[in-house]
mmCIF file of C-alpha atoms in Angstrom:
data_model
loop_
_atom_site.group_PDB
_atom_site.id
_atom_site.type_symbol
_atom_site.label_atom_id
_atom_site.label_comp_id
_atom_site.label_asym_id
_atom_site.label_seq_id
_atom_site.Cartn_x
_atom_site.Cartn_y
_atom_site.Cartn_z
ATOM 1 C CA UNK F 424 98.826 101.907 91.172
ATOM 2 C CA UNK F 425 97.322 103.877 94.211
ATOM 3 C CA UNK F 426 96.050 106.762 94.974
ATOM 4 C CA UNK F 427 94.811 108.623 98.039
ATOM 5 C CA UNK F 428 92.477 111.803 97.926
ATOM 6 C CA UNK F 429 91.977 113.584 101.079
ATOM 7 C CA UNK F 430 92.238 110.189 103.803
ATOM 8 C CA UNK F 431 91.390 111.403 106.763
ATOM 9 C CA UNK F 432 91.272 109.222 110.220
ATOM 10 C CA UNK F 433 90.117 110.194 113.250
ATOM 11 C CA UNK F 434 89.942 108.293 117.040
ATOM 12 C CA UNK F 435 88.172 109.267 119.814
ATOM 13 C CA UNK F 436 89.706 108.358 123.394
ATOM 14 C CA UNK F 437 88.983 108.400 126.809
ATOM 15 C CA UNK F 438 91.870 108.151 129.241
ATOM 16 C CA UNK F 439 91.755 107.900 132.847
ATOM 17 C CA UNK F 440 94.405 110.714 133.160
ATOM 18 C CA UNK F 441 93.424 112.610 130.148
ATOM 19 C CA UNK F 442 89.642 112.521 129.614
ATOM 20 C CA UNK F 443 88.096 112.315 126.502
ATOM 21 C CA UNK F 444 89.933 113.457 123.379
ATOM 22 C CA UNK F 445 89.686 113.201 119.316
ATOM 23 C CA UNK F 446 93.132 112.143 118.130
ATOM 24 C CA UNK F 447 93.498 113.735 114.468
ATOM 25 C CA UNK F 448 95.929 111.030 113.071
ATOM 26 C CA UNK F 449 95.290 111.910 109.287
ATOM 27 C CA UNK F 450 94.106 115.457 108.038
ATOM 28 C CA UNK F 451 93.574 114.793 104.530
ATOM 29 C CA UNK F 452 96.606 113.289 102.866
ATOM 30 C CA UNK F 453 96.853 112.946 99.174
ATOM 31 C CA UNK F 454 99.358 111.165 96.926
ATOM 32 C CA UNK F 455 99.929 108.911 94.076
ATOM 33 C CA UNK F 456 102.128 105.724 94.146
ATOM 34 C CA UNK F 457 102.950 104.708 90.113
ATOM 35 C CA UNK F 458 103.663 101.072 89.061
ATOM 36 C CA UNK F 459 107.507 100.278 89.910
ATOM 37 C CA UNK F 460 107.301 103.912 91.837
ATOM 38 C CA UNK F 461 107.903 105.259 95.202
ATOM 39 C CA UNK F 462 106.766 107.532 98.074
ATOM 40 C CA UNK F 463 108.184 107.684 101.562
ATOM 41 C CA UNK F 464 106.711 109.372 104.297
ATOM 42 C CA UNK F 465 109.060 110.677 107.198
ATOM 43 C CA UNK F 466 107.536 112.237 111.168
ATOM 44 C CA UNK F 467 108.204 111.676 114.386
ATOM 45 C CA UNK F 468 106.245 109.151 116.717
ATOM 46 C CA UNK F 469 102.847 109.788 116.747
ATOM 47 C CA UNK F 470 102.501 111.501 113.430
ATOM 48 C CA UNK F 471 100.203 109.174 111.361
ATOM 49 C CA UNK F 472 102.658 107.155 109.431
ATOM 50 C CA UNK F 473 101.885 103.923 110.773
ATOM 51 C CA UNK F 474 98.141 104.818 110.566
ATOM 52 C CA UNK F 475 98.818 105.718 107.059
ATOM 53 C CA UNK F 476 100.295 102.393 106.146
ATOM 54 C CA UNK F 477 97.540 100.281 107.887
ATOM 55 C CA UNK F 478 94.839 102.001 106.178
ATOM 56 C CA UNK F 479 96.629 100.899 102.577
ATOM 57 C CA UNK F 480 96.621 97.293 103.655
ATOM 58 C CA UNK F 481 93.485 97.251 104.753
ATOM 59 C CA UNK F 482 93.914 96.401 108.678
ATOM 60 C CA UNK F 483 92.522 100.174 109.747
ATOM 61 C CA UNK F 484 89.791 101.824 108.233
ATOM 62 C CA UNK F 485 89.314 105.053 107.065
ATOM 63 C CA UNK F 486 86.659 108.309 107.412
ATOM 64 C CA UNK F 487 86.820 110.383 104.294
ATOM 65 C CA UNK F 488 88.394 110.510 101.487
ATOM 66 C CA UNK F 489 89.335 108.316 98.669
ATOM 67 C CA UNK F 490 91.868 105.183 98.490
ATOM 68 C CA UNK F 491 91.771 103.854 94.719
ATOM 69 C CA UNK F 492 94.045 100.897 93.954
ATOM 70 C CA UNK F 493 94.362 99.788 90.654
ATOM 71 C CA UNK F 494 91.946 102.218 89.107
ATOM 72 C CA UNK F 495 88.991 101.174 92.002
ATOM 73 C CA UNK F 496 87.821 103.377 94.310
ATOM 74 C CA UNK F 497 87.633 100.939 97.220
ATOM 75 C CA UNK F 498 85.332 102.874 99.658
ATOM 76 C CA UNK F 499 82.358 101.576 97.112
ATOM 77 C CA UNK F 500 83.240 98.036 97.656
ATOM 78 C CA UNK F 501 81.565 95.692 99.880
ATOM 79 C CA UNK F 502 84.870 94.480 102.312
ATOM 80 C CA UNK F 503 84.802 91.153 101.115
ATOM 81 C CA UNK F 504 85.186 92.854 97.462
ATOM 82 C CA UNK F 505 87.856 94.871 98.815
ATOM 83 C CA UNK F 506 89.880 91.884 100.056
ATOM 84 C CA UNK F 507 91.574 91.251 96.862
ATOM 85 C CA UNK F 508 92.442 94.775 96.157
ATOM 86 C CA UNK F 509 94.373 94.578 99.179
ATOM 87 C CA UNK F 510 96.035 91.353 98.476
ATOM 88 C CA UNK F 511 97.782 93.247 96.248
ATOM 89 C CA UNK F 512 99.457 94.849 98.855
ATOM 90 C CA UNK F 513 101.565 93.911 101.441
ATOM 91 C CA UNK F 514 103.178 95.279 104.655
ATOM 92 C CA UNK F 515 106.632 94.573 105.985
ATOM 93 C CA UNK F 516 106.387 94.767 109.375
ATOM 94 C CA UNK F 517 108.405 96.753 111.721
ATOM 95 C CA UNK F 518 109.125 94.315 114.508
ATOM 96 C CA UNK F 519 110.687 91.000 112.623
ATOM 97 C CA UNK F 520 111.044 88.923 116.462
ATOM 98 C CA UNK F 521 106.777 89.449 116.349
ATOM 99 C CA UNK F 522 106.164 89.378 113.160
ATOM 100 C CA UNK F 523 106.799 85.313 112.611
ATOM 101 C CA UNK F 524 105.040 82.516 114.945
ATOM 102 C CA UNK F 525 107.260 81.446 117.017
ATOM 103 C CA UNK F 526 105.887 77.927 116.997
ATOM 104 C CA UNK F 527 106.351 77.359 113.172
ATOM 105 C CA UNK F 528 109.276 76.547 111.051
ATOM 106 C CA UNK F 529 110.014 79.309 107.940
ATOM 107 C CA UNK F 530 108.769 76.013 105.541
ATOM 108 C CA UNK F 531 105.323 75.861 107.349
ATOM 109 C CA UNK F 532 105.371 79.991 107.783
ATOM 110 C CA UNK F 533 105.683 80.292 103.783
ATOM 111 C CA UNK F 534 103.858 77.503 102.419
ATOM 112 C CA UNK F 535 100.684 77.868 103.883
ATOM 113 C CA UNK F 536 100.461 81.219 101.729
ATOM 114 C CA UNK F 537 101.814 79.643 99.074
ATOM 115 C CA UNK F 538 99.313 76.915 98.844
ATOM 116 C CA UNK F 539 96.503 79.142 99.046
ATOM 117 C CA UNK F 540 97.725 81.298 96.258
ATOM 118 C CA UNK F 541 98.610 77.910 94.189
ATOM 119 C CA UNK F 542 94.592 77.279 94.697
ATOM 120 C CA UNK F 543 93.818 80.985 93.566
ATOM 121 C CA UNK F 544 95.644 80.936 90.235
ATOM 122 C CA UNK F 545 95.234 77.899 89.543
ATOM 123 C CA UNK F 546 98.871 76.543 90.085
ATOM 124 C CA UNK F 547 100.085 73.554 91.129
ATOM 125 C CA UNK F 548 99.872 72.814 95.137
ATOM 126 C CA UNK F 549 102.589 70.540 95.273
ATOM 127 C CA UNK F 550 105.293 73.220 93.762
ATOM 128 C CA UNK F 551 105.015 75.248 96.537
ATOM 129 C CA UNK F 552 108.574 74.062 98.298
ATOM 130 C CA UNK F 553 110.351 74.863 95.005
ATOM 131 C CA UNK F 554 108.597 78.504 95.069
ATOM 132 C CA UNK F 555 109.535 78.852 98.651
ATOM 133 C CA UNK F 556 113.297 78.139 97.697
ATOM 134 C CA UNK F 557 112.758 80.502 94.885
ATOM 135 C CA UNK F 558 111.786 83.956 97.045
ATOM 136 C CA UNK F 559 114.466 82.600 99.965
ATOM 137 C CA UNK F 560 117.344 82.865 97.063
ATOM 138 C CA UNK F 561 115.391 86.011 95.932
ATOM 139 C CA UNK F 562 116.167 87.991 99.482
ATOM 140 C CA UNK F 563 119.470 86.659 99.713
ATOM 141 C CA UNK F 564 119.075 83.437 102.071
ATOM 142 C CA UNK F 565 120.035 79.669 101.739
ATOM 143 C CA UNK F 566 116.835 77.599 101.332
ATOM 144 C CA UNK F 567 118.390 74.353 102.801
ATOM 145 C CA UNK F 568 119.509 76.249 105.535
ATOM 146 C CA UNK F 569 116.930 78.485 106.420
ATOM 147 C CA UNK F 570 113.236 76.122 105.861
ATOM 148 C CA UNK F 571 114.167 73.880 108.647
ATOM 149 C CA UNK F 572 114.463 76.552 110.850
ATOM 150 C CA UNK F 573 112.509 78.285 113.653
ATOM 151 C CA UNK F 574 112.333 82.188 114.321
ATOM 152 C CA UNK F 575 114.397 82.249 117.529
ATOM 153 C CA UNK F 576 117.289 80.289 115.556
ATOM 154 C CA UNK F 577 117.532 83.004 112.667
ATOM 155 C CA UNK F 578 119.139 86.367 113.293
ATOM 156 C CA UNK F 579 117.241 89.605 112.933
ATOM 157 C CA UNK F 580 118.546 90.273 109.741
ATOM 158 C CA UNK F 581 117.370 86.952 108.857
ATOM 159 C CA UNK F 582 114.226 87.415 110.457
ATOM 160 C CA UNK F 583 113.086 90.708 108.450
ATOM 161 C CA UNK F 584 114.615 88.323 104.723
ATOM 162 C CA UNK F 585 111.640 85.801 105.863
ATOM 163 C CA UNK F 586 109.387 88.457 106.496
ATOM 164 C CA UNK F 587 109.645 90.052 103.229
ATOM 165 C CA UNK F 588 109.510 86.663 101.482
ATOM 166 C CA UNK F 589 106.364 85.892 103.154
ATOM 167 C CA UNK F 590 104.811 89.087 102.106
ATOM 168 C CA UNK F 591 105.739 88.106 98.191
ATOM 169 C CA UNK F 592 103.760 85.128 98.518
ATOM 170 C CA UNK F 593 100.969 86.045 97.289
ATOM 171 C CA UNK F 594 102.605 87.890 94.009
ATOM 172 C CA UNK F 595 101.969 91.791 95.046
ATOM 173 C CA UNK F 596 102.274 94.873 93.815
ATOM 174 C CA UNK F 597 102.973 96.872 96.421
ATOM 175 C CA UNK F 598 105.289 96.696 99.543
ATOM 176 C CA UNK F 599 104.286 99.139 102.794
ATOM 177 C CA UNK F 600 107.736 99.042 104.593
ATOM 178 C CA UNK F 601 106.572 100.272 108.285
ATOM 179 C CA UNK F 602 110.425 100.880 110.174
ATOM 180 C CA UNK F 603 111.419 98.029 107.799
ATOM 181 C CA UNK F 604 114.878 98.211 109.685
ATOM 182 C CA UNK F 605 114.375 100.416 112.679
ATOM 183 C CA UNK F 606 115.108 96.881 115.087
ATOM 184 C CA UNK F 607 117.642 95.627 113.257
ATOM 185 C CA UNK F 608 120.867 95.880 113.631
ATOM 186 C CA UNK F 609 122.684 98.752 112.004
ATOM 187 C CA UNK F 610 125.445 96.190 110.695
ATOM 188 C CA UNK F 611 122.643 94.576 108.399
ATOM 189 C CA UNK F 612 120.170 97.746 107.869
ATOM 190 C CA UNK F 613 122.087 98.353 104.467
ATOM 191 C CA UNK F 614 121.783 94.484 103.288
ATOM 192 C CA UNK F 615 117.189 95.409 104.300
ATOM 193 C CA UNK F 616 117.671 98.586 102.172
ATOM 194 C CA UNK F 617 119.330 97.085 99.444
ATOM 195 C CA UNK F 618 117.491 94.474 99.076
ATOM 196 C CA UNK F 619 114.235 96.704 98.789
ATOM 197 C CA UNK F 620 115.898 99.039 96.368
ATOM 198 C CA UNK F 621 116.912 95.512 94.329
ATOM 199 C CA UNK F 622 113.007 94.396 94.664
ATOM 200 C CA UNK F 623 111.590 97.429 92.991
ATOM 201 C CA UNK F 624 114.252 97.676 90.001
ATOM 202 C CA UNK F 625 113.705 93.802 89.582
ATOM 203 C CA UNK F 626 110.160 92.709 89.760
ATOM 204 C CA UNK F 627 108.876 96.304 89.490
ATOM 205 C CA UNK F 628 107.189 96.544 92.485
ATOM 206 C CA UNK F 629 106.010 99.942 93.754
ATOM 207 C CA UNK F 630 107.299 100.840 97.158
ATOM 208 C CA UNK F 631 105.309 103.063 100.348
ATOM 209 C CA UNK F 632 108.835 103.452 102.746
ATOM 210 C CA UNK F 633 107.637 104.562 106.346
ATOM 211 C CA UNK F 634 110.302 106.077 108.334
ATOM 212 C CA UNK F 635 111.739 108.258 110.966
ATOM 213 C CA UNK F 636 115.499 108.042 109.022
ATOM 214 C CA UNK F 637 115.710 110.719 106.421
ATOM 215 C CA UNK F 638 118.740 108.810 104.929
ATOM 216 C CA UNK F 639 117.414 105.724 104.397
ATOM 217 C CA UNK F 640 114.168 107.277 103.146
ATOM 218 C CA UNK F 641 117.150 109.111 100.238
ATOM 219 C CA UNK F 642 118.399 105.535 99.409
ATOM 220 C CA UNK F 643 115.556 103.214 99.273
ATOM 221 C CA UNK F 644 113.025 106.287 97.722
ATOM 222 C CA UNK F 645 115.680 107.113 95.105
ATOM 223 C CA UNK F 646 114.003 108.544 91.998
ATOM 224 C CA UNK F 647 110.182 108.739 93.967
ATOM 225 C CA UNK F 648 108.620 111.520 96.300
ATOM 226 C CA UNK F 649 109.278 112.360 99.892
ATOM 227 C CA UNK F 650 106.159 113.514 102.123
ATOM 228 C CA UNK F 651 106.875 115.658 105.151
ATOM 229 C CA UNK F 652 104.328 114.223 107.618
ATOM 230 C CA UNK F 653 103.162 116.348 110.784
ATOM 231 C CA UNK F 654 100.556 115.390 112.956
ATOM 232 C CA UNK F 655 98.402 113.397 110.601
ATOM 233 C CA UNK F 656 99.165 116.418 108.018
ATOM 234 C CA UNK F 657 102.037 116.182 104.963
ATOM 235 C CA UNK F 658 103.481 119.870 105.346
ATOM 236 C CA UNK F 659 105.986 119.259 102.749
ATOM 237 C CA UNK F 660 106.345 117.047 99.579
ATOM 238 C CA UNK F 661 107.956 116.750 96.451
ATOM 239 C CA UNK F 662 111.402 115.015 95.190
ATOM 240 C CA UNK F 663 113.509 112.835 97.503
ATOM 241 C CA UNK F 664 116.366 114.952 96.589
ATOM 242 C CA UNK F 665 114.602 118.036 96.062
ATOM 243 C CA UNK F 666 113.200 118.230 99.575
ATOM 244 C CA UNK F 667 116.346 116.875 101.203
ATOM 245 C CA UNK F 668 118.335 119.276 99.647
ATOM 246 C CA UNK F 669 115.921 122.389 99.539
ATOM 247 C CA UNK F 670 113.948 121.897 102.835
ATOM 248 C CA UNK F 671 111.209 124.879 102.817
ATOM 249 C CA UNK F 672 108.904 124.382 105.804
ATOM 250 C CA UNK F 673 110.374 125.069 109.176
ATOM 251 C CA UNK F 674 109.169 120.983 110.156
ATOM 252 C CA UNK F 675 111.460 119.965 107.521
ATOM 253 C CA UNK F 676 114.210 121.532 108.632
ATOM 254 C CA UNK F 677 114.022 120.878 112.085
ATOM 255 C CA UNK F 678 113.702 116.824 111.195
ATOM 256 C CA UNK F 679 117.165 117.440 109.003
ATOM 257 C CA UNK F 680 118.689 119.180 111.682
ATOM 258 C CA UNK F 681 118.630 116.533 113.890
ATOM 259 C CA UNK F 682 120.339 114.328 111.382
ATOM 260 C CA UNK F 683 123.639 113.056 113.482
ATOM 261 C CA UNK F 684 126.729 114.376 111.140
ATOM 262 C CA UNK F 685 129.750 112.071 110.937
ATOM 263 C CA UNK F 686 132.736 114.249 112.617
ATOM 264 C CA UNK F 687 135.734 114.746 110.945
ATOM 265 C CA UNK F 688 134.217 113.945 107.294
ATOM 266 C CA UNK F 689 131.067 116.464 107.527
ATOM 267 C CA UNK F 690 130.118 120.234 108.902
ATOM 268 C CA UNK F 691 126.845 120.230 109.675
ATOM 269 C CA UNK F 692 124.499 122.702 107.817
ATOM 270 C CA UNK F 693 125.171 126.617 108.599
ATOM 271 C CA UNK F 694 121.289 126.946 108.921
ATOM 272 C CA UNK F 695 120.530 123.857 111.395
ATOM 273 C CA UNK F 696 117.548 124.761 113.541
ATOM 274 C CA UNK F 697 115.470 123.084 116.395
ATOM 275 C CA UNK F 698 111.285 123.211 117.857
ATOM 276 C CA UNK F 699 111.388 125.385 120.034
ATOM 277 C CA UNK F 700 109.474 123.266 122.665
ATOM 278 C CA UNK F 701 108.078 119.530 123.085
ATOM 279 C CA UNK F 702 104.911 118.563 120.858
ATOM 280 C CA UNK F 703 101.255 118.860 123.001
ATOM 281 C CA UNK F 704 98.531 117.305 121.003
ATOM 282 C CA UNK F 705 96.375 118.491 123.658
ATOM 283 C CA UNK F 706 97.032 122.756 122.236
ATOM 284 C CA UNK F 707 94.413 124.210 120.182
ATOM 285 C CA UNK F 708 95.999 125.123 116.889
ATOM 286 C CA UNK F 709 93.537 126.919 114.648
ATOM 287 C CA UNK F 710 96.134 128.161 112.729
ATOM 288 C CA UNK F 711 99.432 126.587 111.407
ATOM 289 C CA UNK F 712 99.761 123.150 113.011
ATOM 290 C CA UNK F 713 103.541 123.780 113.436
ATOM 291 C CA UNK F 714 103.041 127.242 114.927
ATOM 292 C CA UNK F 715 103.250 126.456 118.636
ATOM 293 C CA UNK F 716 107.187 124.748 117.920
ATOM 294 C CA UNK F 717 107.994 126.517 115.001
ATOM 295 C CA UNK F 718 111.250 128.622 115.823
ATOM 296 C CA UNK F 719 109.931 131.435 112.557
ATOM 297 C CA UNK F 720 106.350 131.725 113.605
ATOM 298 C CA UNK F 721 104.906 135.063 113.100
ATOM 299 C CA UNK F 722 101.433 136.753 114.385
ATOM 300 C CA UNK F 723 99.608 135.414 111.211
ATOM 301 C CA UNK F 724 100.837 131.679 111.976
ATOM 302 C CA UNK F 725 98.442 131.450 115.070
ATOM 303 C CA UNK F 726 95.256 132.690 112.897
ATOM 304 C CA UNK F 727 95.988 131.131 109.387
ATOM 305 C CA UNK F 728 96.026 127.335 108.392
ATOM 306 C CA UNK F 729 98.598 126.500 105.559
ATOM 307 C CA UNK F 730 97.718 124.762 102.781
ATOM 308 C CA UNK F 731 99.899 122.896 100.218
ATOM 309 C CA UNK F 732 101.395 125.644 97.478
ATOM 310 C CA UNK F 733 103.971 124.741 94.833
ATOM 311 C CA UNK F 734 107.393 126.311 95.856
ATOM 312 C CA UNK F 735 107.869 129.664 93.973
ATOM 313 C CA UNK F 736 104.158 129.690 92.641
ATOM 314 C CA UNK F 737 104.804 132.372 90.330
ATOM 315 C CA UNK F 738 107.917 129.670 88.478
ATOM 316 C CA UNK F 739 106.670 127.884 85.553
ATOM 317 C CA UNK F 740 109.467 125.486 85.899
ATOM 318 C CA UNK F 741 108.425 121.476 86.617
ATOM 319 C CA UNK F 742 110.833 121.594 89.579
ATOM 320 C CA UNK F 743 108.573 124.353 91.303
ATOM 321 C CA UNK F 744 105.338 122.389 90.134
ATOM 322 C CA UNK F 745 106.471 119.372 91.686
ATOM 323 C CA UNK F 746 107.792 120.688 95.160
ATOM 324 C CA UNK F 747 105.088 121.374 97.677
ATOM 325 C CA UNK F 748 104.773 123.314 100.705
ATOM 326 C CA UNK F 749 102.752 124.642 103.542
ATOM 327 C CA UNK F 750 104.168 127.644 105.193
ATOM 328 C CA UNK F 751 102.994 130.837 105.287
ATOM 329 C CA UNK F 752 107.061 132.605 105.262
ATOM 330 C CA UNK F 753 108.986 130.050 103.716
ATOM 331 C CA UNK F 754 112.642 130.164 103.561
ATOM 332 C CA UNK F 755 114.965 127.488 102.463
ATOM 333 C CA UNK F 756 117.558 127.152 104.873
ATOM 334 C CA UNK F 757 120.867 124.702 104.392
ATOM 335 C CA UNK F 758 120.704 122.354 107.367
ATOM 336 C CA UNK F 759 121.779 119.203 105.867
ATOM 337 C CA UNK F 760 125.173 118.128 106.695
ATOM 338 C CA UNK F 761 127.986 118.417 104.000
ATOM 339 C CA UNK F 762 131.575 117.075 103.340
ATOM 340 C CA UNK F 763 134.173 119.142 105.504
ATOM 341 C CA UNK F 764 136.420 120.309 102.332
ATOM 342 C CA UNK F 765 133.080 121.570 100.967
ATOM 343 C CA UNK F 766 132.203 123.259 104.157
ATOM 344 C CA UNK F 767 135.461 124.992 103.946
ATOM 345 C CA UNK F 768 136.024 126.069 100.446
#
């Protein structure tokens, strides 16, 4: 369904503080989203995630590379060409209290959408109330209840239901979920998930998950890839599982280190590891991007830039094929918390 070749994005800023800069927010990040598939990306702040997800629904732009959706390279498109590639995809916002007009009901926020996309295909105008009711009972709300309704009388659970109904609207193919539950309240965050996880398996839609949680990132990416983003760079990439579970690159393992463990139930991992200072963007790093934090650098780090490998190159097995890294002394190290019996047998 998409595919990305090498998007790179680059700002240039001038701060009263800080001068002028060039921000590096994407260095060349490749993957491949199938139909019904999916691919999360996981970073800290400031990484290029959200950058990342703009650029596939068309609100940022982009300055090399290649971004092909549905078999068309889009960077040979005129942008009002473009504009219906990018239909086909649809973000989920991160912040549901912003992400709705305050001023209009849920009825007026989905049926103006609704209308238009009636007038596209050809549908009829007047059904849109009944196709409103239709994607409210799809993401688990009461129509009669809800359509009345403005944002400040829904709850934030709520909120982020009509969100995601309003992005399936206009029938896409792809969901960008950008911190689809980071604001919401952990009490409802698995009712968000689920209901993502429930989207793909029943309409088949494929699924770009943004986050800063590895865990949710394991249960709404089930089956797809997991890319190890680090400062506009994926370090790390292959199987949700396979990553989680075999972390390679020191990044990786420092991200599933600071997983919280749930006392009593879990040990954390005998291998758990942490940067060994705070990230400067402003460092020169000419070799590994990592090397200035990384707690295993060695003399070579400083001089020589990683590239993405397959773990154990030399392995003709598909696991090895399909799990990526870019570290110049890899080691997988066991840092992800397991069950206490386990951690004492």
């Amino acid at each position: 369904m998409i595919q990305a070749r090498g998007i790179t994005r680059t700002y240039q800023t001038n701060g009263a503080f800080t001068g002028p800069r060039t921000v590096h927010a994407l260095r060349g990040v490749d993957f491949t989203l199938p139909a019904g598939g999916a691919v999360s990306f996981i970073g800290e702040s400031g990484c290029g995630k959200t950058t990342l997800g703009k650029i596939l629904t068309g609100l940022e732009t982009f300055d090399g590379g290649e971004l092909v959706v549905g078999g068309v390279e889009l960077s040979r498109l005129k942008p009002r060409q473009r504009a219906k590639y990018f239909r086909r995809i649809q973000l989920i916002h991160q912040d549901p209290y912003s992400a709705l007009n305050p001023t209009r009901t849920v009825e007026a926020t989905l049926g103006d959408p609704l209308r238009m996309r009636a007038k596209e295909t050809g549908g009829d105008p007047g059904a849109w109330r009944e196709r409103a009711s239709e994607l409210l009972t799809l993401v688990g709300l009461e129509p009669a209840a809800v359509l009345p309704k403005y944002p400040h009388q829904l709850s934030g659970g709520q909120r982020q239901r009509v969100v995601i109904a309003r992005a399936l609207t206009v029938d896409p193919e792809v969901l960008i979920a950008d911190e689809a539950v980071s604001m919401i309240d952990v009490s409802m965050r698995l009712g968000i998930l689920g209901l993502l996880r429930d989207l793909r398996a029943r309409l088949g839609i494929s699924l770009v998950f943004i986050t800063h949680d590895v865990a949710t990132a394991r249960y709404v990416g089930e089956g797809g890839e997991l890319h190890v983003i680090y400062r506009g760079e994926v370090v790390e990439r292959g199987l949700t599982d396979d990553v989680i579970l075999t972390p390679v690159h020191p990044y990786t393992q420092c991200l599933l280190s600071a997983v919280p463990i749930m006392r009593g139930l879990e040990e954390p991992g005998p291998d758990r590891t942490a940067p060994t200072r705070a990230l400067d963007e402003r460092t020169a790093t000419p070799g590994c991007l990592f090397e200035p934090r990384c707690p295993f650098a060695n003399e070579d780090c400083s001089t020589t830039h990683p590239t993405l490998v397959p773990l154990g190159a030399a392995s003709d097995t598909p696991a090895a094929a399909e799990h990526l890294h870019a570290c110049l002394h890899l080691e997988a190290r066991r840092v992800v918390g397991v069950e206490a019996e386990a951690a004492s047998a």
